[in-house]
């Protein structure tokens, strides 16, 4: 049978062999964590603690500041050493609550299993999800309760669970599906209930046959959930591409999945939804794939949020002699890090360490008009034209050429024989469009 897919895309080296068979291991309690106040898209949080405060694990450290915002919680118990400016893996710099651990792993009392969690009114479910500080764990970090509250007038008919994990090297979602299928499915059923949909689809790439078969076996009868095997192609896990592949629907230019009746959530987020609704457990830890040729013992590790990359890497045997580039996430969409002092965030799916020969950008050469970037672009854009417009400061024209539809997947840069820095230019152009829109009010 021909597997369903989307137009464009590339086939980079997948690197999954480093960790796909490695069960999730729990990191020993770190002595100190630095928990950034901003870990989601939206308004930064407002601190509730101060230097000297004693905190239990799971305690709220900072309150959401508005509707598009979620609180942050302590991931270990101990004493607040201060609220300080630190290196932030996404924002460059940002404030964080520094907790010195007491080594006791003392948790707040309110985390308890609620047998009747599935009967809760949907608004109470949403409140538990917001209070638990959930933001998309696939990397997008958009507040989950907002995504689960479509505006009136947007009729949602299908929820999609994203188990694709197309980003090379990363295996944290794969391991979660193998080790916690019931919790993920319970979370997905909560998501479907909140959205009021009868149809659920779980999309998984066909290189995870064990996860496909286990998820199929684990789906409760009559739940209205179909598990779909998808071809291995990057960026199969991007929302618009996943919707096209599973439902053959297209998100309009400038639109959102909910415009065509769909909401997509990542498998890690679904598990966190279950824990938030059934246990009132806040999001204080996550599975991180620690991998690449620069790591001595690649692993999948359950890490308290706020733990320094250095601690996680030490747990994985340290760096090899050839290690030379630190990336948060995968090689296609990840963010290069200046140091190992940066903390793990709610959205940190991977720590990738590349070696010398992979670490350096080759010099750009003139475009040879081969058209390969256009052929692979999953958003049907003209990457080479967009780059030219950005370089020549023709931002308004770039906007008319739909620069904002770029999902920054990096497929164009990956395929370009002239090493054009296409995605970097386009990202820069998008930021300029946002500035122009802000100025225009
Ligand atoms: S233009 Fe954007 S969406 Fe298209 S391939 Fe390049 S990075 Fe991906
Ligand atoms: S792939 Fe590179 S060389 Fe070919 S058209 Fe695009 S920018 Fe030019």
Coordinates of C-alpha atoms in Angstrom, one line a residue, residues 109-441:
X109 CA 0.9 17.4 48.5
X110 CA -1.7 18.2 45.9
X111 CA -0.4 15.6 43.3
X112 CA -2.9 12.7 43.7
X113 CA -4.7 10.4 41.3
X114 CA -8.3 11.5 40.6
X115 CA -10.2 8.4 39.6
X116 CA -13.0 10.5 38.1
X117 CA -10.6 12.6 36.0
X118 CA -12.3 11.7 32.7
X119 CA -15.7 12.9 34.0
X120 CA -14.5 16.4 34.8
X121 CA -16.1 19.3 33.0
X122 CA -13.9 20.3 30.0
X123 CA -13.3 23.8 31.5
X124 CA -11.9 22.2 34.7
X125 CA -9.7 20.0 32.5
X126 CA -8.4 23.1 30.7
X127 CA -7.8 24.8 34.0
X128 CA -5.7 21.9 35.2
X129 CA -3.7 22.0 32.0
X130 CA -3.0 25.7 32.3
X131 CA -2.2 25.4 36.0
X132 CA 0.3 22.6 35.3
X133 CA 2.2 25.0 33.0
X134 CA 1.8 23.0 29.8
X135 CA 3.3 24.3 26.6
X136 CA 3.8 22.2 23.4
X137 CA 6.6 19.8 24.1
X138 CA 7.5 19.1 20.4
X139 CA 9.5 22.4 20.5
X140 CA 6.8 25.0 19.5
X141 CA 6.0 25.7 23.2
X142 CA 2.7 27.3 22.5
X143 CA 0.5 27.2 25.6
X144 CA -1.5 24.0 25.4
X145 CA -4.8 25.3 27.1
X146 CA -5.0 28.0 24.4
X147 CA -4.6 25.5 21.6
X148 CA -7.4 23.5 23.2
X149 CA -9.7 26.5 23.2
X150 CA -10.6 27.2 19.6
X151 CA -12.4 30.5 19.1
X152 CA -16.2 30.2 18.7
X153 CA -16.9 29.8 15.0
X154 CA -14.0 27.4 14.4
X155 CA -15.6 24.0 14.3
X156 CA -13.0 21.3 15.1
X157 CA -13.7 17.8 13.8
X158 CA -10.4 16.0 14.1
X159 CA -7.5 15.9 16.6
X160 CA -4.1 14.6 15.4
X161 CA -1.5 13.2 17.7
X162 CA 2.0 13.9 16.3
X163 CA 4.3 10.9 16.9
X164 CA 6.3 11.5 13.7
X165 CA 9.5 12.7 15.2
X166 CA 11.0 13.4 11.8
X167 CA 13.9 15.5 13.1
X168 CA 17.1 13.5 12.7
X169 CA 18.8 12.0 15.8
X170 CA 15.8 12.6 18.2
X171 CA 14.1 9.5 19.8
X172 CA 12.5 10.9 22.9
X173 CA 8.9 10.7 21.4
X174 CA 9.7 7.2 20.0
X175 CA 10.7 5.9 23.5
X176 CA 7.7 7.6 25.2
X177 CA 5.4 5.8 22.8
X178 CA 7.1 2.5 23.6
X179 CA 7.3 3.0 27.3
X180 CA 4.1 4.9 28.1
X181 CA 1.5 4.2 25.4
X182 CA -1.5 4.1 27.8
X183 CA -0.7 7.4 29.4
X184 CA -0.3 9.0 25.9
X185 CA -3.6 7.6 24.7
X186 CA -5.4 8.7 27.9
X187 CA -4.0 12.2 27.3
X188 CA -5.1 12.1 23.7
X189 CA -8.6 11.0 24.7
X190 CA -8.7 14.0 27.1
X191 CA -7.7 16.3 24.3
X192 CA -10.4 14.8 22.0
X193 CA -13.0 15.3 24.8
X194 CA -12.0 18.9 25.4
X195 CA -12.2 19.6 21.7
X196 CA -15.5 17.7 21.4
X197 CA -14.2 15.6 18.4
X198 CA -15.0 12.0 17.6
X199 CA -12.1 11.5 15.3
X200 CA -8.5 11.1 16.4
X201 CA -5.5 10.2 14.2
X202 CA -2.0 9.3 15.4
X203 CA 0.6 9.9 12.8
X204 CA 3.9 7.9 13.2
X205 CA 6.7 7.5 10.6
X206 CA 7.2 4.0 9.3
X207 CA 10.7 3.8 10.7
X208 CA 9.1 3.2 14.1
X209 CA 7.3 0.0 13.4
X210 CA 7.4 -1.1 17.0
X211 CA 5.7 2.1 18.2
X212 CA 3.1 1.8 15.4
X213 CA 2.2 -1.8 16.3
X214 CA 2.1 -1.0 20.1
X215 CA 0.0 2.1 19.7
X216 CA -2.4 0.1 17.4
X217 CA -2.7 -2.6 20.1
X218 CA -3.2 -0.1 22.9
X219 CA -6.0 2.0 21.3
X220 CA -9.2 1.2 23.2
X221 CA -12.0 -0.2 21.1
X222 CA -14.5 2.4 20.0
X223 CA -12.3 5.3 20.8
X224 CA -12.4 6.6 17.2
X225 CA -8.7 6.7 17.0
X226 CA -6.7 5.5 13.9
X227 CA -3.0 5.0 13.9
X228 CA -1.5 6.0 10.5
X229 CA 2.0 4.9 9.2
X230 CA 3.7 7.7 7.3
X231 CA 6.7 7.7 4.9
X232 CA 10.0 8.6 6.4
X233 CA 10.5 12.1 5.0
X234 CA 11.5 15.4 6.6
X235 CA 9.6 17.6 7.7
X236 CA 6.7 15.0 7.9
X237 CA 6.1 16.1 11.5
X238 CA 5.5 19.8 10.7
X239 CA 1.8 20.5 11.5
X240 CA 0.7 21.5 8.0
X241 CA 2.5 18.6 6.3
X242 CA 1.1 16.1 8.9
X243 CA -2.4 17.4 8.2
X244 CA -1.9 17.1 4.4
X245 CA -0.5 13.6 4.7
X246 CA -3.2 12.3 7.1
X247 CA -6.3 14.2 6.0
X248 CA -5.4 15.6 2.6
X249 CA -6.5 19.0 3.8
X250 CA -4.4 22.2 3.3
X251 CA -4.0 24.9 5.8
X252 CA -4.5 28.2 3.9
X253 CA -1.6 30.7 3.5
X254 CA -1.3 32.7 6.8
X255 CA -3.9 30.3 8.4
X256 CA -3.8 27.8 11.3
X257 CA -4.8 24.1 11.5
X258 CA -8.0 25.1 13.4
X259 CA -9.1 27.1 10.2
X260 CA -9.6 23.7 8.6
X261 CA -11.1 21.9 11.6
X262 CA -7.9 20.4 13.0
X263 CA -5.8 20.6 16.2
X264 CA -2.4 18.9 16.4
X265 CA -0.7 17.9 19.6
X266 CA 2.6 16.2 20.2
X267 CA 2.8 12.8 22.0
X268 CA 4.9 14.2 24.9
X269 CA 2.3 16.9 25.4
X270 CA -0.5 14.3 25.4
X271 CA 1.3 12.4 28.2
X272 CA 1.7 15.7 30.1
X273 CA -2.0 16.4 29.6
X274 CA -2.9 13.1 31.2
X275 CA -0.6 13.8 34.2
X276 CA -2.0 17.3 34.6
X277 CA -5.7 16.3 34.4
X278 CA -5.5 12.9 36.2
X279 CA -2.9 13.8 38.9
X280 CA -2.7 17.6 38.8
X281 CA 1.0 17.1 38.3
X282 CA 2.8 20.2 36.9
X283 CA 5.3 19.9 34.0
X284 CA 8.6 19.8 35.8
X285 CA 10.5 17.2 33.9
X286 CA 10.8 15.9 30.3
X287 CA 12.6 13.2 28.2
X288 CA 15.6 14.5 26.4
X289 CA 17.6 12.6 23.7
X290 CA 21.3 13.2 24.4
X291 CA 23.0 12.2 21.2
X292 CA 25.4 12.7 18.4
X293 CA 29.0 11.7 17.6
X294 CA 30.3 14.1 20.2
X295 CA 28.7 12.2 23.2
X296 CA 30.4 9.2 24.7
X297 CA 27.2 7.3 25.8
X298 CA 24.1 8.6 23.9
X299 CA 20.9 8.1 25.9
X300 CA 17.3 9.1 26.4
X301 CA 17.1 10.8 29.8
X302 CA 14.3 12.0 32.0
X303 CA 15.6 15.4 33.1
X304 CA 14.2 18.0 35.7
X305 CA 13.5 21.3 33.9
X306 CA 16.3 23.8 34.7
X307 CA 19.1 21.2 34.8
X308 CA 22.3 22.5 33.1
X309 CA 23.2 20.7 29.8
X310 CA 26.6 20.0 31.5
X311 CA 24.9 17.8 34.2
X312 CA 23.0 15.8 31.5
X313 CA 26.1 15.3 29.4
X314 CA 28.1 14.2 32.4
X315 CA 25.4 11.5 33.0
X316 CA 26.0 10.4 29.4
X317 CA 29.8 9.8 30.0
X318 CA 30.9 13.3 28.8
X319 CA 32.0 14.6 25.5
X320 CA 34.3 12.9 23.0
X321 CA 37.5 14.5 21.8
X322 CA 35.9 15.5 18.6
X323 CA 32.9 17.3 20.1
X324 CA 32.7 20.8 18.8
X325 CA 29.1 22.1 18.4
X326 CA 26.2 22.0 20.9
X327 CA 22.7 22.1 19.6
X328 CA 19.4 22.2 21.4
X329 CA 17.0 20.0 19.4
X330 CA 18.0 18.3 16.1
X331 CA 20.3 19.2 13.3
X332 CA 17.6 20.7 11.0
X333 CA 15.6 23.0 13.3
X334 CA 17.8 23.0 16.5
X335 CA 19.4 26.0 18.0
X336 CA 23.2 26.2 18.4
X337 CA 24.2 26.9 22.0
X338 CA 27.1 29.0 23.3
X339 CA 27.9 26.9 26.3
X340 CA 26.9 23.8 28.4
X341 CA 25.7 26.0 31.2
X342 CA 22.3 26.6 29.5
X343 CA 19.3 24.9 31.2
X344 CA 16.9 22.2 29.8
X345 CA 13.5 23.8 29.1
X346 CA 10.0 22.3 28.8
X347 CA 10.6 22.4 25.0
X348 CA 14.1 20.7 25.0
X349 CA 13.6 17.5 23.0
X350 CA 17.3 16.9 22.4
X351 CA 20.9 17.8 23.2
X352 CA 22.9 17.1 20.1
X353 CA 26.7 17.2 20.1
X354 CA 28.2 17.3 16.6
X355 CA 31.9 16.8 15.8
X356 CA 34.4 19.0 13.9
X357 CA 33.5 18.2 10.3
X358 CA 29.7 18.7 11.0
X359 CA 30.1 21.8 13.0
X360 CA 31.1 24.5 10.4
X361 CA 29.0 26.2 7.9
X362 CA 30.6 26.1 4.5
X363 CA 31.1 29.4 2.6
X364 CA 28.2 30.5 0.4
X365 CA 28.7 30.4 -3.3
X366 CA 26.6 32.0 -6.0
X367 CA 23.2 30.5 -6.8
X368 CA 23.3 28.3 -9.9
X369 CA 19.5 28.5 -10.3
X370 CA 19.2 24.7 -10.1
X371 CA 15.7 24.9 -8.6
X372 CA 16.3 22.2 -6.0
X373 CA 15.3 24.5 -3.1
X374 CA 12.0 25.1 -4.8
X375 CA 11.4 21.4 -5.4
X376 CA 11.9 20.4 -1.8
X377 CA 10.1 23.3 -0.1
X378 CA 7.1 21.8 1.6
X379 CA 5.4 25.2 1.8
X380 CA 5.6 25.7 -2.0
X381 CA 7.8 28.8 -1.6
X382 CA 10.6 30.2 -3.7
X383 CA 13.5 30.1 -1.2
X384 CA 16.1 31.6 -3.5
X385 CA 13.8 34.5 -4.5
X386 CA 12.9 35.1 -0.9
X387 CA 16.6 35.2 0.1
X388 CA 17.3 37.8 -2.7
X389 CA 14.4 40.0 -1.6
X390 CA 15.6 39.9 2.1
X391 CA 19.2 40.7 1.1
X392 CA 18.0 43.6 -1.0
X393 CA 15.7 44.9 1.8
X394 CA 12.6 44.3 -0.2
X395 CA 10.6 43.0 2.8
X396 CA 7.2 44.1 1.7
X397 CA 7.6 42.2 -1.6
X398 CA 8.9 39.2 0.4
X399 CA 5.7 39.3 2.4
X400 CA 3.7 39.2 -0.8
X401 CA 5.8 36.2 -1.8
X402 CA 4.4 34.5 1.4
X403 CA 7.6 34.6 3.4
X404 CA 5.5 34.2 6.6
X405 CA 4.5 30.7 5.4
X406 CA 8.0 29.4 5.8
X407 CA 8.1 26.9 8.6
X408 CA 11.9 27.2 8.9
X409 CA 12.4 23.5 8.3
X410 CA 15.8 24.1 6.6
X411 CA 15.1 21.7 3.7
X412 CA 16.1 24.4 1.2
X413 CA 19.5 25.0 2.9
X414 CA 20.1 21.3 3.3
X415 CA 19.6 20.6 -0.4
X416 CA 21.4 23.6 -1.9
X417 CA 24.6 22.7 -3.7
X418 CA 25.8 26.3 -3.4
X419 CA 25.5 26.3 0.4
X420 CA 23.2 29.4 0.3
X421 CA 22.2 30.4 3.8
X422 CA 18.5 30.3 2.7
X423 CA 16.7 29.6 6.0
X424 CA 18.9 32.0 7.9
X425 CA 18.0 34.8 5.5
X426 CA 14.3 33.9 5.4
X427 CA 14.2 33.8 9.3
X428 CA 15.7 37.2 9.3
X429 CA 13.2 38.4 6.8
X430 CA 10.3 37.0 8.8
X431 CA 11.5 39.0 11.9
X432 CA 11.6 42.1 9.8
X433 CA 8.0 41.5 8.6
X434 CA 6.9 41.1 12.2
X435 CA 8.6 44.5 13.1
X436 CA 6.8 46.2 10.1
X437 CA 3.5 44.8 11.2
X438 CA 4.0 46.0 14.7
X439 CA 4.9 49.5 13.5
X440 CA 1.8 49.5 11.3
X441 CA -0.3 48.6 14.4

